[in-house]
Short mmCIF file of C-alpha atoms in Angstrom, two decimals:
data_model
loop_
_atom_site.label_atom_id
_atom_site.label_comp_id
_atom_site.label_asym_id
_atom_site.label_seq_id
_atom_site.Cartn_x
_atom_site.Cartn_y
_atom_site.Cartn_z
CA MET A 1 0.00 0.00 0.00
CA ASP A 2 1.46 3.38 -0.96
CA THR A 3 1.71 6.12 1.65
CA ALA A 4 -1.14 8.24 0.33
CA ALA A 5 -3.48 5.30 0.10
CA HIS A 6 -2.48 4.16 3.59
CA LYS A 7 -3.29 7.57 5.06
CA LYS A 8 -6.69 7.52 3.38
CA ASN A 9 -7.39 4.08 4.76
CA LEU A 10 -6.49 5.12 8.31
CA SER A 11 -8.85 8.09 8.23
CA GLY A 12 -11.81 6.16 6.94
CA GLY A 13 -11.42 7.27 3.33
CA ILE A 14 -10.46 10.94 3.78
CA SER A 15 -6.86 11.93 4.46
CA ARG A 16 -5.68 14.91 6.47
CA ARG A 17 -4.55 16.52 3.22
CA ASP A 18 -8.10 16.16 1.82
CA VAL A 19 -9.53 17.85 4.92
CA LEU A 20 -7.11 20.76 4.61
CA LYS A 21 -7.94 21.16 0.91
CA THR A 22 -11.63 21.22 1.68
CA ALA A 23 -11.09 23.72 4.48
CA ALA A 24 -9.13 26.00 2.18
CA ALA A 25 -11.80 25.81 -0.49
CA GLY A 26 -14.50 26.49 2.07
CA MET A 27 -12.70 29.53 3.41
CA ALA A 28 -12.28 30.86 -0.11
CA LEU A 29 -16.04 30.59 -0.54
CA GLY A 30 -16.70 32.05 2.87
CA THR A 31 -18.38 28.87 4.09
CA GLY A 32 -15.73 27.41 6.46
CA LEU A 33 -16.15 23.69 7.32
CA ILE A 34 -19.94 23.75 7.71
CA GLY A 35 -21.32 20.71 5.94
CA MET A 36 -18.19 18.54 6.27
CA PRO A 37 -19.28 14.89 6.16
CA ALA A 38 -19.28 13.03 9.50
CA ILE A 39 -17.05 10.34 8.03
CA ALA A 40 -14.10 12.75 8.34
CA ARG A 41 -14.37 12.34 12.10
CA THR A 42 -14.47 8.52 12.16
CA ARG A 43 -11.61 6.18 11.30
CA ASN A 44 -11.95 2.58 10.19
CA ILE A 45 -9.08 0.83 11.96
CA SER A 46 -8.14 -2.84 11.81
CA ILE A 47 -6.08 -4.76 14.35
CA THR A 48 -4.96 -8.37 14.53
CA LEU A 49 -4.72 -10.57 17.60
CA PRO A 50 -1.89 -13.10 17.98
CA TRP A 51 -4.17 -16.13 17.77
CA VAL A 52 -7.83 -17.17 17.84
CA VAL A 53 -10.09 -15.04 20.00
CA ASN A 54 -10.04 -16.48 23.53
CA GLY A 55 -9.94 -15.51 27.18
CA SER A 56 -6.33 -14.37 26.99
CA ASN A 57 -6.70 -11.75 24.25
CA PHE A 58 -10.33 -10.70 23.78
CA TRP A 59 -10.18 -7.33 25.55
CA PRO A 60 -10.23 -5.24 22.32
CA ILE A 61 -13.58 -6.88 21.53
CA VAL A 62 -14.83 -5.90 24.99
CA GLY A 63 -13.67 -2.34 24.37
CA LYS A 64 -15.45 -2.24 21.03
CA GLN A 65 -18.71 -3.35 22.64
CA LYS A 66 -18.32 -0.91 25.55
CA GLY A 67 -17.68 2.05 23.23
CA PHE A 68 -14.07 2.69 24.28
CA PHE A 69 -13.00 3.01 20.64
CA SER A 70 -16.05 4.72 19.13
CA SER A 71 -15.74 7.42 21.81
CA ARG A 72 -12.29 8.11 20.36
CA GLY A 73 -13.53 8.28 16.77
CA ILE A 74 -12.48 4.73 15.85
CA ASN A 75 -14.57 2.08 14.15
CA LEU A 76 -12.51 -0.95 15.14
CA SER A 77 -12.37 -4.31 13.40
CA VAL A 78 -10.62 -7.17 15.21
CA SER A 79 -9.23 -10.23 13.43
CA ARG A 80 -7.72 -13.46 14.71
CA GLY A 81 -4.05 -14.17 14.09
CA ASN A 82 -2.05 -17.25 13.20
CA GLY A 83 0.73 -16.88 15.75
CA SER A 84 2.65 -13.81 16.84
CA VAL A 85 5.31 -14.07 14.13
CA ALA A 86 2.71 -14.15 11.35
CA ALA A 87 0.55 -11.49 13.04
CA ALA A 88 3.46 -9.07 13.44
CA GLN A 89 4.45 -9.67 9.83
CA ALA A 90 0.90 -8.85 8.73
CA VAL A 91 1.07 -5.51 10.55
CA GLY A 92 4.48 -4.74 9.08
CA ASN A 93 3.23 -5.54 5.59
CA GLY A 94 0.23 -3.23 5.92
CA GLN A 95 -2.49 -5.89 6.12
CA PHE A 96 -3.58 -4.42 9.46
CA ASP A 97 -3.22 -0.95 10.92
CA LEU A 98 -2.02 -2.15 14.34
CA GLY A 99 -1.65 -5.41 16.21
CA VAL A 100 -1.59 -7.07 19.62
CA VAL A 101 1.17 -9.69 19.57
CA PHE A 102 3.82 -11.29 21.76
CA PHE A 103 7.26 -9.66 21.95
CA GLY A 104 9.02 -12.71 20.49
CA GLY A 105 7.06 -12.42 17.26
CA VAL A 106 7.69 -8.69 17.02
CA LEU A 107 11.43 -9.05 17.58
CA VAL A 108 11.85 -11.73 14.91
CA ASN A 109 10.17 -9.53 12.32
CA ILE A 110 12.15 -6.43 13.30
CA ALA A 111 15.35 -8.47 12.97
CA ARG A 112 14.18 -9.47 9.49
CA GLY A 113 13.92 -5.80 8.56
CA LEU A 114 10.25 -4.99 9.01
CA PRO A 115 9.83 -1.44 10.42
CA LEU A 116 7.65 -1.99 13.51
CA GLN A 117 7.29 -0.09 16.77
CA ILE A 118 6.16 -1.30 20.19
CA LEU A 119 3.71 1.25 21.58
CA SER A 120 2.78 -0.49 24.84
CA THR A 121 3.33 -3.66 26.83
CA VAL A 122 0.15 -5.15 28.23
CA ALA A 123 1.45 -8.41 29.74
CA TYR A 124 4.90 -8.89 31.21
CA ASP A 125 5.50 -12.64 31.23
CA SER A 126 5.17 -14.89 28.19
CA THR A 127 4.90 -17.79 30.68
CA MET A 128 7.44 -20.06 29.01
CA GLY A 129 8.10 -23.14 31.10
CA ASN A 130 7.89 -26.86 31.66
CA ILE A 131 4.67 -28.68 32.46
CA VAL A 132 4.58 -31.91 34.45
CA LEU A 133 1.76 -34.02 35.86
CA ALA A 134 0.89 -33.17 39.45
CA ASP A 135 2.15 -36.51 40.76
CA SER A 136 5.44 -36.31 38.84
CA PRO A 137 8.63 -36.72 40.89
CA ILE A 138 10.07 -33.76 38.97
CA GLN A 139 10.16 -30.88 41.45
CA ASP A 140 13.17 -28.83 40.37
CA PRO A 141 14.64 -27.97 36.96
CA LYS A 142 17.66 -30.21 37.61
CA ASP A 143 15.24 -33.12 37.96
CA LEU A 144 14.61 -32.83 34.21
CA THR A 145 18.07 -34.28 33.48
CA GLY A 146 17.66 -37.79 32.11
CA LYS A 147 13.96 -37.31 31.37
CA ARG A 148 11.92 -37.28 28.14
CA ILE A 149 11.02 -33.71 27.26
CA GLY A 150 8.26 -33.14 24.70
CA ILE A 151 8.87 -30.07 22.54
CA VAL A 152 7.05 -28.59 19.54
CA ALA A 153 9.91 -27.40 17.31
CA THR A 154 7.98 -24.41 15.95
CA SER A 155 6.66 -23.26 19.33
CA ALA A 156 7.47 -19.84 20.79
CA GLU A 157 9.42 -21.30 23.70
CA ALA A 158 11.44 -23.98 21.87
CA PRO A 159 14.43 -21.72 21.00
CA TYR A 160 14.86 -20.81 24.68
CA TRP A 161 14.94 -24.36 26.09
CA PRO A 162 18.77 -24.59 25.82
CA ALA A 163 19.12 -21.21 27.56
CA PHE A 164 16.94 -22.40 30.43
CA ALA A 165 18.87 -25.68 30.65
CA GLU A 166 22.17 -23.81 30.84
CA LYS A 167 20.95 -21.45 33.55
CA THR A 168 19.55 -24.25 35.71
CA GLY A 169 22.15 -26.96 35.26
CA ILE A 170 20.11 -29.40 33.16
CA ASP A 171 22.42 -31.79 31.33
CA LEU A 172 20.96 -31.89 27.81
CA SER A 173 23.36 -34.68 26.78
CA LYS A 174 21.48 -36.95 29.19
CA THR A 175 18.02 -35.62 28.33
CA THR A 176 15.81 -36.92 25.51
CA ARG A 177 14.22 -34.22 23.35
CA GLN A 178 11.07 -35.70 21.84
CA GLN A 179 9.58 -33.78 18.92
CA LEU A 180 5.80 -33.44 19.12
CA ASP A 181 3.03 -32.13 16.92
CA ALA A 182 1.35 -29.03 18.34
CA ARG A 183 -2.01 -30.82 18.32
CA MET A 184 -0.66 -33.72 20.39
CA VAL A 185 1.57 -32.09 22.99
CA GLU A 186 -0.97 -32.11 25.84
CA ARG A 187 -2.08 -35.64 24.96
CA ALA A 188 1.52 -36.88 25.06
CA LEU A 189 1.87 -35.60 28.62
CA ILE A 190 -1.48 -37.03 29.74
CA GLU A 191 -0.61 -40.46 28.34
CA LYS A 192 2.89 -40.28 29.87
CA GLN A 193 4.63 -40.61 26.52
CA VAL A 194 6.91 -37.88 27.88
CA ASP A 195 7.89 -36.90 31.42
CA ALA A 196 7.48 -33.17 30.82
CA THR A 197 6.74 -30.74 28.03
CA THR A 198 7.83 -27.22 27.26
CA GLY A 199 4.97 -24.81 26.77
CA ILE A 200 3.28 -21.46 27.28
CA ALA A 201 1.24 -21.57 30.47
CA THR A 202 -1.51 -19.28 29.23
CA SER A 203 -2.08 -21.64 26.28
CA SER A 204 -1.44 -25.14 27.63
CA LEU A 205 -2.68 -24.95 31.23
CA PRO A 206 -6.29 -24.00 30.31
CA VAL A 207 -6.42 -26.94 27.87
CA LEU A 208 -5.16 -29.42 30.46
CA LYS A 209 -7.23 -28.03 33.33
CA SER A 210 -10.42 -27.99 31.23
CA LEU A 211 -9.78 -31.69 30.51
CA GLY A 212 -9.60 -32.34 34.24
CA VAL A 213 -5.86 -33.04 34.26
CA ASP A 214 -3.96 -31.86 37.34
CA VAL A 215 -0.53 -30.49 36.44
CA ARG A 216 2.28 -28.32 37.79
CA PHE A 217 4.13 -25.56 35.96
CA ILE A 218 7.86 -24.81 36.25
CA PRO A 219 8.28 -21.17 35.14
CA TRP A 220 11.40 -20.18 33.26
CA SER A 221 10.96 -16.54 34.26
CA LYS A 222 11.91 -17.50 37.81
CA TYR A 223 15.36 -18.35 36.44
CA GLY A 224 15.81 -15.30 34.22
CA VAL A 225 14.50 -16.73 30.94
CA ASN A 226 11.54 -14.55 30.04
CA LEU A 227 10.08 -12.43 27.29
CA TYR A 228 7.31 -9.87 27.46
CA ALA A 229 3.94 -11.17 26.31
CA SER A 230 1.16 -9.08 24.72
CA GLN A 231 2.23 -5.78 23.20
CA ILE A 232 0.53 -3.18 21.02
CA ILE A 233 2.47 -2.58 17.81
CA ALA A 234 2.20 -0.39 14.73
CA PRO A 235 4.21 0.23 11.56
CA THR A 236 6.94 2.80 12.19
CA LYS A 237 5.56 5.06 9.46
CA THR A 238 2.19 5.20 11.24
CA VAL A 239 3.86 6.21 14.52
CA GLU A 240 5.72 8.98 12.70
CA SER A 241 2.86 10.25 10.53
CA ASP A 242 -0.15 9.72 12.78
CA PRO A 243 0.72 9.69 16.49
CA GLU A 244 -2.84 10.81 17.31
CA LEU A 245 -4.14 7.54 15.91
CA CYS A 246 -1.60 5.53 17.88
CA GLN A 247 -2.57 7.35 21.08
CA ALA A 248 -6.27 6.74 20.50
CA VAL A 249 -5.84 3.02 19.85
CA VAL A 250 -3.46 2.51 22.79
CA ASP A 251 -5.85 4.37 25.11
CA GLY A 252 -8.81 2.34 23.83
CA ILE A 253 -7.03 -0.98 24.29
CA LEU A 254 -5.70 -0.13 27.74
CA GLU A 255 -9.12 1.07 28.88
CA SER A 256 -10.47 -2.26 27.62
CA VAL A 257 -7.84 -4.13 29.62
CA ILE A 258 -8.71 -2.17 32.76
CA TYR A 259 -12.40 -2.99 32.30
CA THR A 260 -11.70 -6.72 32.03
CA LEU A 261 -9.48 -6.59 35.13
CA LYS A 262 -12.23 -4.90 37.12
CA ASN A 263 -15.13 -6.83 35.58
CA PRO A 264 -13.90 -10.32 34.63
CA GLU A 265 -17.31 -12.05 34.70
CA GLU A 266 -19.11 -9.36 32.71
CA SER A 267 -16.25 -9.32 30.20
CA LEU A 268 -16.51 -13.07 29.65
CA GLU A 269 -20.24 -12.72 28.98
CA ILE A 270 -19.34 -10.36 26.12
CA LEU A 271 -16.88 -12.99 24.84
CA TYR A 272 -19.51 -15.74 24.96
CA LYS A 273 -21.95 -13.55 23.04
CA GLU A 274 -19.36 -12.70 20.40
CA GLN A 275 -18.02 -16.27 20.18
CA PRO A 276 -21.03 -18.52 20.96
CA GLU A 277 -19.11 -21.67 20.01
CA ILE A 278 -17.16 -21.30 23.28
CA GLY A 279 -20.28 -22.12 25.25
CA LEU A 280 -21.13 -25.05 22.99
CA THR A 281 -17.70 -26.73 23.24
CA LYS A 282 -17.04 -29.14 26.10
CA GLY A 283 -14.88 -27.30 28.62
CA GLY A 284 -15.07 -24.13 26.50
CA LYS A 285 -16.20 -21.76 29.23
CA GLU A 286 -13.80 -23.25 31.77
CA ASN A 287 -10.98 -22.78 29.26
CA ALA A 288 -12.02 -19.14 28.77
CA ILE A 289 -12.12 -18.47 32.51
CA LEU A 290 -8.70 -20.02 33.04
CA SER A 291 -7.06 -18.34 30.06
CA GLN A 292 -8.44 -14.95 31.10
CA GLY A 293 -7.20 -15.39 34.68
CA LEU A 294 -3.75 -16.57 33.61
CA ALA A 295 -3.35 -13.74 31.11
CA GLN A 296 -4.44 -11.19 33.70
CA ALA A 297 -1.90 -12.63 36.14
CA THR A 298 0.85 -11.75 33.66
CA MET A 299 -0.36 -8.14 33.62
CA MET A 300 0.62 -7.71 37.26
CA GLY A 301 4.15 -6.58 36.46
CA GLU A 302 6.13 -4.10 38.52
CA GLU A 303 6.23 -1.85 35.44
CA MET A 304 2.46 -1.39 35.59
CA PHE A 305 2.42 -0.85 39.35
CA THR A 306 5.18 1.75 39.19
CA HIS A 307 4.54 3.60 35.94
CA GLY A 308 0.94 2.90 34.98
CA MET A 309 -0.76 0.75 32.37
CA GLY A 310 1.26 -0.20 29.33
CA HIS A 311 4.77 0.82 30.43
CA SER A 312 7.74 -1.04 28.92
CA ASP A 313 11.08 -1.38 30.72
CA LEU A 314 13.62 -0.64 27.98
CA ALA A 315 16.49 -2.15 29.97
CA LYS A 316 14.57 -5.41 30.22
CA ILE A 317 13.83 -5.33 26.49
CA ASP A 318 17.56 -4.92 25.75
CA ALA A 319 18.23 -8.00 27.91
CA MET A 320 15.51 -9.92 26.05
CA ILE A 321 17.03 -9.00 22.70
CA LYS A 322 20.43 -10.28 23.82
CA MET A 323 18.93 -13.49 25.17
CA ALA A 324 17.07 -14.10 21.90
CA ALA A 325 20.26 -13.55 19.91
CA ASP A 326 22.28 -15.84 22.18
CA ALA A 327 19.60 -18.52 21.87
CA GLY A 328 19.75 -18.39 18.08
CA ALA A 329 16.11 -17.28 17.87
CA LEU A 330 16.92 -14.39 15.49
CA PRO A 331 18.01 -14.56 11.84
CA GLU A 332 21.72 -15.25 11.62
CA GLY A 333 23.75 -12.12 10.94
CA ALA A 334 20.85 -9.76 11.60
CA PRO A 335 21.89 -6.51 13.32
CA LEU A 336 20.55 -6.35 16.86
CA PRO A 337 18.28 -3.38 17.51
CA LYS A 338 18.37 -1.34 20.68
CA ALA A 339 15.23 -1.17 22.81
CA GLU A 340 14.97 2.60 22.36
CA GLN A 341 14.84 2.07 18.59
CA ILE A 342 11.90 -0.33 18.65
CA ALA A 343 9.90 0.58 21.77
CA THR A 344 8.49 3.80 23.20
CA ASN A 345 6.59 4.88 26.31
CA ARG A 346 5.26 8.10 24.80
CA PHE A 347 1.74 6.68 24.49
CA VAL A 348 1.40 5.14 27.96
CA GLY A 349 1.30 6.12 31.61
CA LYS A 350 -1.93 8.12 31.40
CA LEU A 351 -4.28 5.35 32.48
CA ARG A 352 -3.86 3.92 35.96
CA ILE A 353 -5.77 1.74 38.36
CA GLU A 354 -6.05 3.01 41.93
CA ASP A 355 -3.74 1.22 44.35
CA SER A 356 -6.65 -0.03 46.43
CA GLU A 357 -8.31 -1.49 43.34
CA LEU A 358 -5.05 -3.04 42.20
CA ALA A 359 -4.67 -4.76 45.54
CA THR A 360 -8.17 -6.22 45.20
CA ILE A 361 -7.50 -7.34 41.62
CA ARG A 362 -4.20 -8.94 42.55
CA GLN A 363 -5.83 -10.80 45.42
CA SER A 364 -8.55 -12.15 43.12
CA LEU A 365 -5.85 -13.32 40.68
CA ALA A 366 -3.79 -15.07 43.39
CA PRO A 367 -4.75 -18.60 42.25
CA TYR A 368 -3.67 -17.82 38.68
CA ILE A 369 -0.47 -16.12 39.80
CA ALA A 370 0.32 -19.27 41.79
CA MET A 371 -0.37 -21.46 38.74
CA THR A 372 2.25 -19.56 36.72
CA GLY A 373 4.80 -19.76 39.53
CA GLY A 374 4.50 -16.13 40.59
#
């Protein structure tokens, strides 16, 4: 999409240049802007989620229903994604105006040369880790030495398994890495074809719990192997040419997140109405409740408590970039960006939750925080 066409698309069919031309013509005729069409004040904006709409990512849909975007002049359309790498690529290629994706997917695409910017961090722990059955003798990372570890090669956490092993003293030469299909990873654990799996807690734990399987999670973040999770991103050219749009979308999304944190049950009712198949699928609602709670637990980062909703710690992002490079998760030979080049806090910090409310929210999320090892 060329720049002019992109600007028209972002403004709902009328660019800023068109508005100025019309204003100039109106002034020449002595009529001003009286009679300007209402469409000039409404933007049709598209965003992509990282995956299918579920309890961990549906807050933009809640915000759309509650009017948090229309009140800011935005007619929002929300689409499912096919993984964070593909979703970030779609934003970088202009298929969507903005996106909500995991940091790992954003970083890979930036390293490949796509000009993307991180506008806000919504969740601070991607919840990479190992999952074992509740009655497993594996209690500590070192206990994984000599065991069968089920791994999906294309999963988000797979590249960081060696880094976790190195940090925790797991002897990979004595450990069996068993390649699994993404559709079979939970089943392999249930049937004890493997002793443990690697996984993302917010994805795998709701599936296992909704099936009635009792498991334990060993979080990698506890040992310094962590990436940020959900982030709001936009093409760099949009940030430069239309910061007002970026601000409006970030504010709308963060207000949506706050609503779901304060009103989890009401928010899920909106999800069930928008995605009725969730209520028709066995364990669907339980999965939604669990995935919402686990995702909200990852939002309870010190960054949010200290600086307000959406804040990104640039020093932490620099450390994440280095870890990704060391793990071989980035294209070989790609120049490593600096956090200040790819992330900004200019659009965040305005929306906060009162300390008393945060304490109540954190207390209600205690079971989910415990499930992720927090």
